[in-house]
Short mmCIF file of C-alpha atoms and ligand atoms in Angstrom, two decimals:
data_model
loop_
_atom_site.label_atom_id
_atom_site.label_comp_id
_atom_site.label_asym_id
_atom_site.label_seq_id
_atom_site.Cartn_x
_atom_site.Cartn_y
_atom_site.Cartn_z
CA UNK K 1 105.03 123.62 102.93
CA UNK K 2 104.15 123.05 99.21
CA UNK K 3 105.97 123.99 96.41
CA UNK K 4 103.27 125.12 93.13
CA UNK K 5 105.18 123.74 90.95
CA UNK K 6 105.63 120.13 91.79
CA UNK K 7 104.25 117.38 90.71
CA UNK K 8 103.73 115.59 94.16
CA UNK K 9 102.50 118.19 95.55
CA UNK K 10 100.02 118.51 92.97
CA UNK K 11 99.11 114.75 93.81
CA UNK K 12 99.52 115.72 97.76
CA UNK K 13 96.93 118.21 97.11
CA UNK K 14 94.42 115.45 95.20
CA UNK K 15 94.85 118.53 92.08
CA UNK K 16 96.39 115.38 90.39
CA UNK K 17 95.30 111.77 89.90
CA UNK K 18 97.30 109.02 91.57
CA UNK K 19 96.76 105.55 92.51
CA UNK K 20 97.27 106.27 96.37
CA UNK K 21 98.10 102.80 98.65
CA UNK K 22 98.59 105.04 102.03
CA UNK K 23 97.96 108.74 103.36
CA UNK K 24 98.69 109.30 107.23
CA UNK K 25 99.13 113.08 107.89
CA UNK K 26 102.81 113.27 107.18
CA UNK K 27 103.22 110.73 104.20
CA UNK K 28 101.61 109.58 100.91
CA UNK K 29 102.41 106.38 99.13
CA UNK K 30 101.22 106.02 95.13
CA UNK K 31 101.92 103.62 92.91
CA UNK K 32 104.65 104.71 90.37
CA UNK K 33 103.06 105.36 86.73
CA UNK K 34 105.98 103.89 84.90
CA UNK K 35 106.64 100.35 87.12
CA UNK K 36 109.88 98.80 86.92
CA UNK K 37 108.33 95.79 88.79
CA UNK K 38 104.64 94.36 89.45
CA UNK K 39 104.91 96.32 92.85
CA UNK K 40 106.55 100.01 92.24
CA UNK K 41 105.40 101.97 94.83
CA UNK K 42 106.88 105.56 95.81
CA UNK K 43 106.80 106.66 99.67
CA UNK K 44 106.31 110.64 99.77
CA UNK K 45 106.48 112.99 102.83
CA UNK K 46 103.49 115.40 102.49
CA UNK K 47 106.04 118.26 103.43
CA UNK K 48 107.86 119.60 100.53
CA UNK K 49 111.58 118.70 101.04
CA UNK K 50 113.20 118.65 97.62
CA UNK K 51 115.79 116.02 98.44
CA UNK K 52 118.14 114.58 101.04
CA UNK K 53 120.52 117.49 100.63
CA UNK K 54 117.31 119.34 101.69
CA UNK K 55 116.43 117.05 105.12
CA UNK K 56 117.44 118.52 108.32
CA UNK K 57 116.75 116.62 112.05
CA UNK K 58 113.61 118.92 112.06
CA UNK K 59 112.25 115.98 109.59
CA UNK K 60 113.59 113.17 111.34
CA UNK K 61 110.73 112.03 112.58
CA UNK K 62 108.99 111.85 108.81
CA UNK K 63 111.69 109.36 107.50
CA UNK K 64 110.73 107.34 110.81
CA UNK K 65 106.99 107.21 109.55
CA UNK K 66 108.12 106.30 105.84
CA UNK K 67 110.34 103.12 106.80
CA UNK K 68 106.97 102.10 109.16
CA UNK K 69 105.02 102.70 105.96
CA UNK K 70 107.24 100.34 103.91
CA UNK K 71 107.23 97.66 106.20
CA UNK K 72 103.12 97.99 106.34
CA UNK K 73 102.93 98.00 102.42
CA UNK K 74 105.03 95.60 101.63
CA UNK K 75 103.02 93.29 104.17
CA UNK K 76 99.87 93.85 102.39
CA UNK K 77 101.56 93.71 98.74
CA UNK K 78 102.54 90.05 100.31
CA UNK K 79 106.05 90.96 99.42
CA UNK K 80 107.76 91.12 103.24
CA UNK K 81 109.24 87.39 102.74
CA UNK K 82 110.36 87.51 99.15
CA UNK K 83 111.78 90.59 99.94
CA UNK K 84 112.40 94.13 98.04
CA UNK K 85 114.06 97.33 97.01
CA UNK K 86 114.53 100.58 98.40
CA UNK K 87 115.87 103.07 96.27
CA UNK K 88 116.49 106.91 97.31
CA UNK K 89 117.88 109.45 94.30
CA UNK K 90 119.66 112.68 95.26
CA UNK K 91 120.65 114.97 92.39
CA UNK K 92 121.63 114.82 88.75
CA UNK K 93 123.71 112.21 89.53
CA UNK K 94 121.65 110.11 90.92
CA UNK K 95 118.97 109.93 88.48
CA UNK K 96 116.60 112.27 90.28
CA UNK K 97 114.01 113.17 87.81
CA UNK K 98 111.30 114.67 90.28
CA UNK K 99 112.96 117.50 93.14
CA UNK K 100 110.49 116.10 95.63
CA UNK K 101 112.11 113.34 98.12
CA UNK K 102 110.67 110.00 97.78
CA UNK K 103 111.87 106.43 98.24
CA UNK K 104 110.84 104.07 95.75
CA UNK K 105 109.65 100.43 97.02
CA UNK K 106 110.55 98.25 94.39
CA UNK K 107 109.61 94.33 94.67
CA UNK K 108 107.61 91.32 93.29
CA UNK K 109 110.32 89.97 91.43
CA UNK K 110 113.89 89.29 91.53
CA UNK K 111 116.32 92.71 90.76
CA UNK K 112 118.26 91.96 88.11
CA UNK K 113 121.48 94.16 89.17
CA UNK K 114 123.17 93.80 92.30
CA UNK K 115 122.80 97.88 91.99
CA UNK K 116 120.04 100.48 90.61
P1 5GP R 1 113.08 109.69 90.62
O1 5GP R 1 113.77 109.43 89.30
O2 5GP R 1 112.87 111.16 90.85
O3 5GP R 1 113.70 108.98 91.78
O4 5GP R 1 111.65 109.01 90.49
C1 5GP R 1 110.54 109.66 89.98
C2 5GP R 1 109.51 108.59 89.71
O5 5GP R 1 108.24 109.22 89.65
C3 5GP R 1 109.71 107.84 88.41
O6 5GP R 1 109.84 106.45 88.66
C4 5GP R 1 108.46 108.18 87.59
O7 5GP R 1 107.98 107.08 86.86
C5 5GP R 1 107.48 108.60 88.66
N1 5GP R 1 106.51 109.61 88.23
C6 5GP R 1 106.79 110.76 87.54
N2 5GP R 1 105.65 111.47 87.38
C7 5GP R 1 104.67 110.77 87.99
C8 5GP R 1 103.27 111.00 88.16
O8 5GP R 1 102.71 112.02 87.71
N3 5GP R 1 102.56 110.06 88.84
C9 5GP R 1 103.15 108.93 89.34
N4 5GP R 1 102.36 108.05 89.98
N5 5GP R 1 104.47 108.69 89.20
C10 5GP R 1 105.21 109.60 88.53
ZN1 ZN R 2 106.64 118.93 96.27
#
């Protein structure tokens, strides 16, 4: 289920600090420590899946819950009518810096780039 060596699921654990907005049994949801935007919030499933290349219908049910948790965060970060990003990275190529699957809710002000 965990993976030692990660740094979420370190945080999962509560073996690292985090500035945690949400825990339900299958997700957590921190605040990023380097924001992009005044909210920066990443959306983690408790279960150690390393990234989408790594989610299988067993887990289907667990991105369910996240996109639930979104839409109830970005209600109370009063940012459901301005509006907001969601960004997924997969792989070297897409930027992924930590192997643990997480979707980043990015919002409070306008993006800047039609993409990333
Ligand atoms: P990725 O590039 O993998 O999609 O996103 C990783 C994100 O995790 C980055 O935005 C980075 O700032 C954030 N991050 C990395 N380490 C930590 C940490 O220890 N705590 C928190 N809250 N965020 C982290
Ligand atoms: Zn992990």
């Amino acid at each position: 289920m965990e993976n030692v060596d990660c740094i979420f699921c370190k945080i999962i654990k509560g073996d690292l600090p985090s500035d945690k907005v949400h825990e339900d049994d299958t997700i957590i949801a921190f605040r990023d420590i380097n924001p992009v935007a005044p909210t920066h919030i990443l959306i983690v499933p408790k279960k150690h899946i390393t990234d989408n290349n790594d989610f299988y219908p067993e887990d289907e049910e667990i991105a369910g819950r996240m996109f639930s948790v979104v839409r109830e965060l970005a209600k109370k970060e009063g940012i459901t009518e301005s509006g907001y990003r969601l960004i997924m990275n997969t792989g070297k190529d897409g930027g992924q810096e930590v192997p643990h699957m997480h979707l980043h809710l990015i919002g409070g002000q306008k993006m800047q780039h039609k993409i990333g």
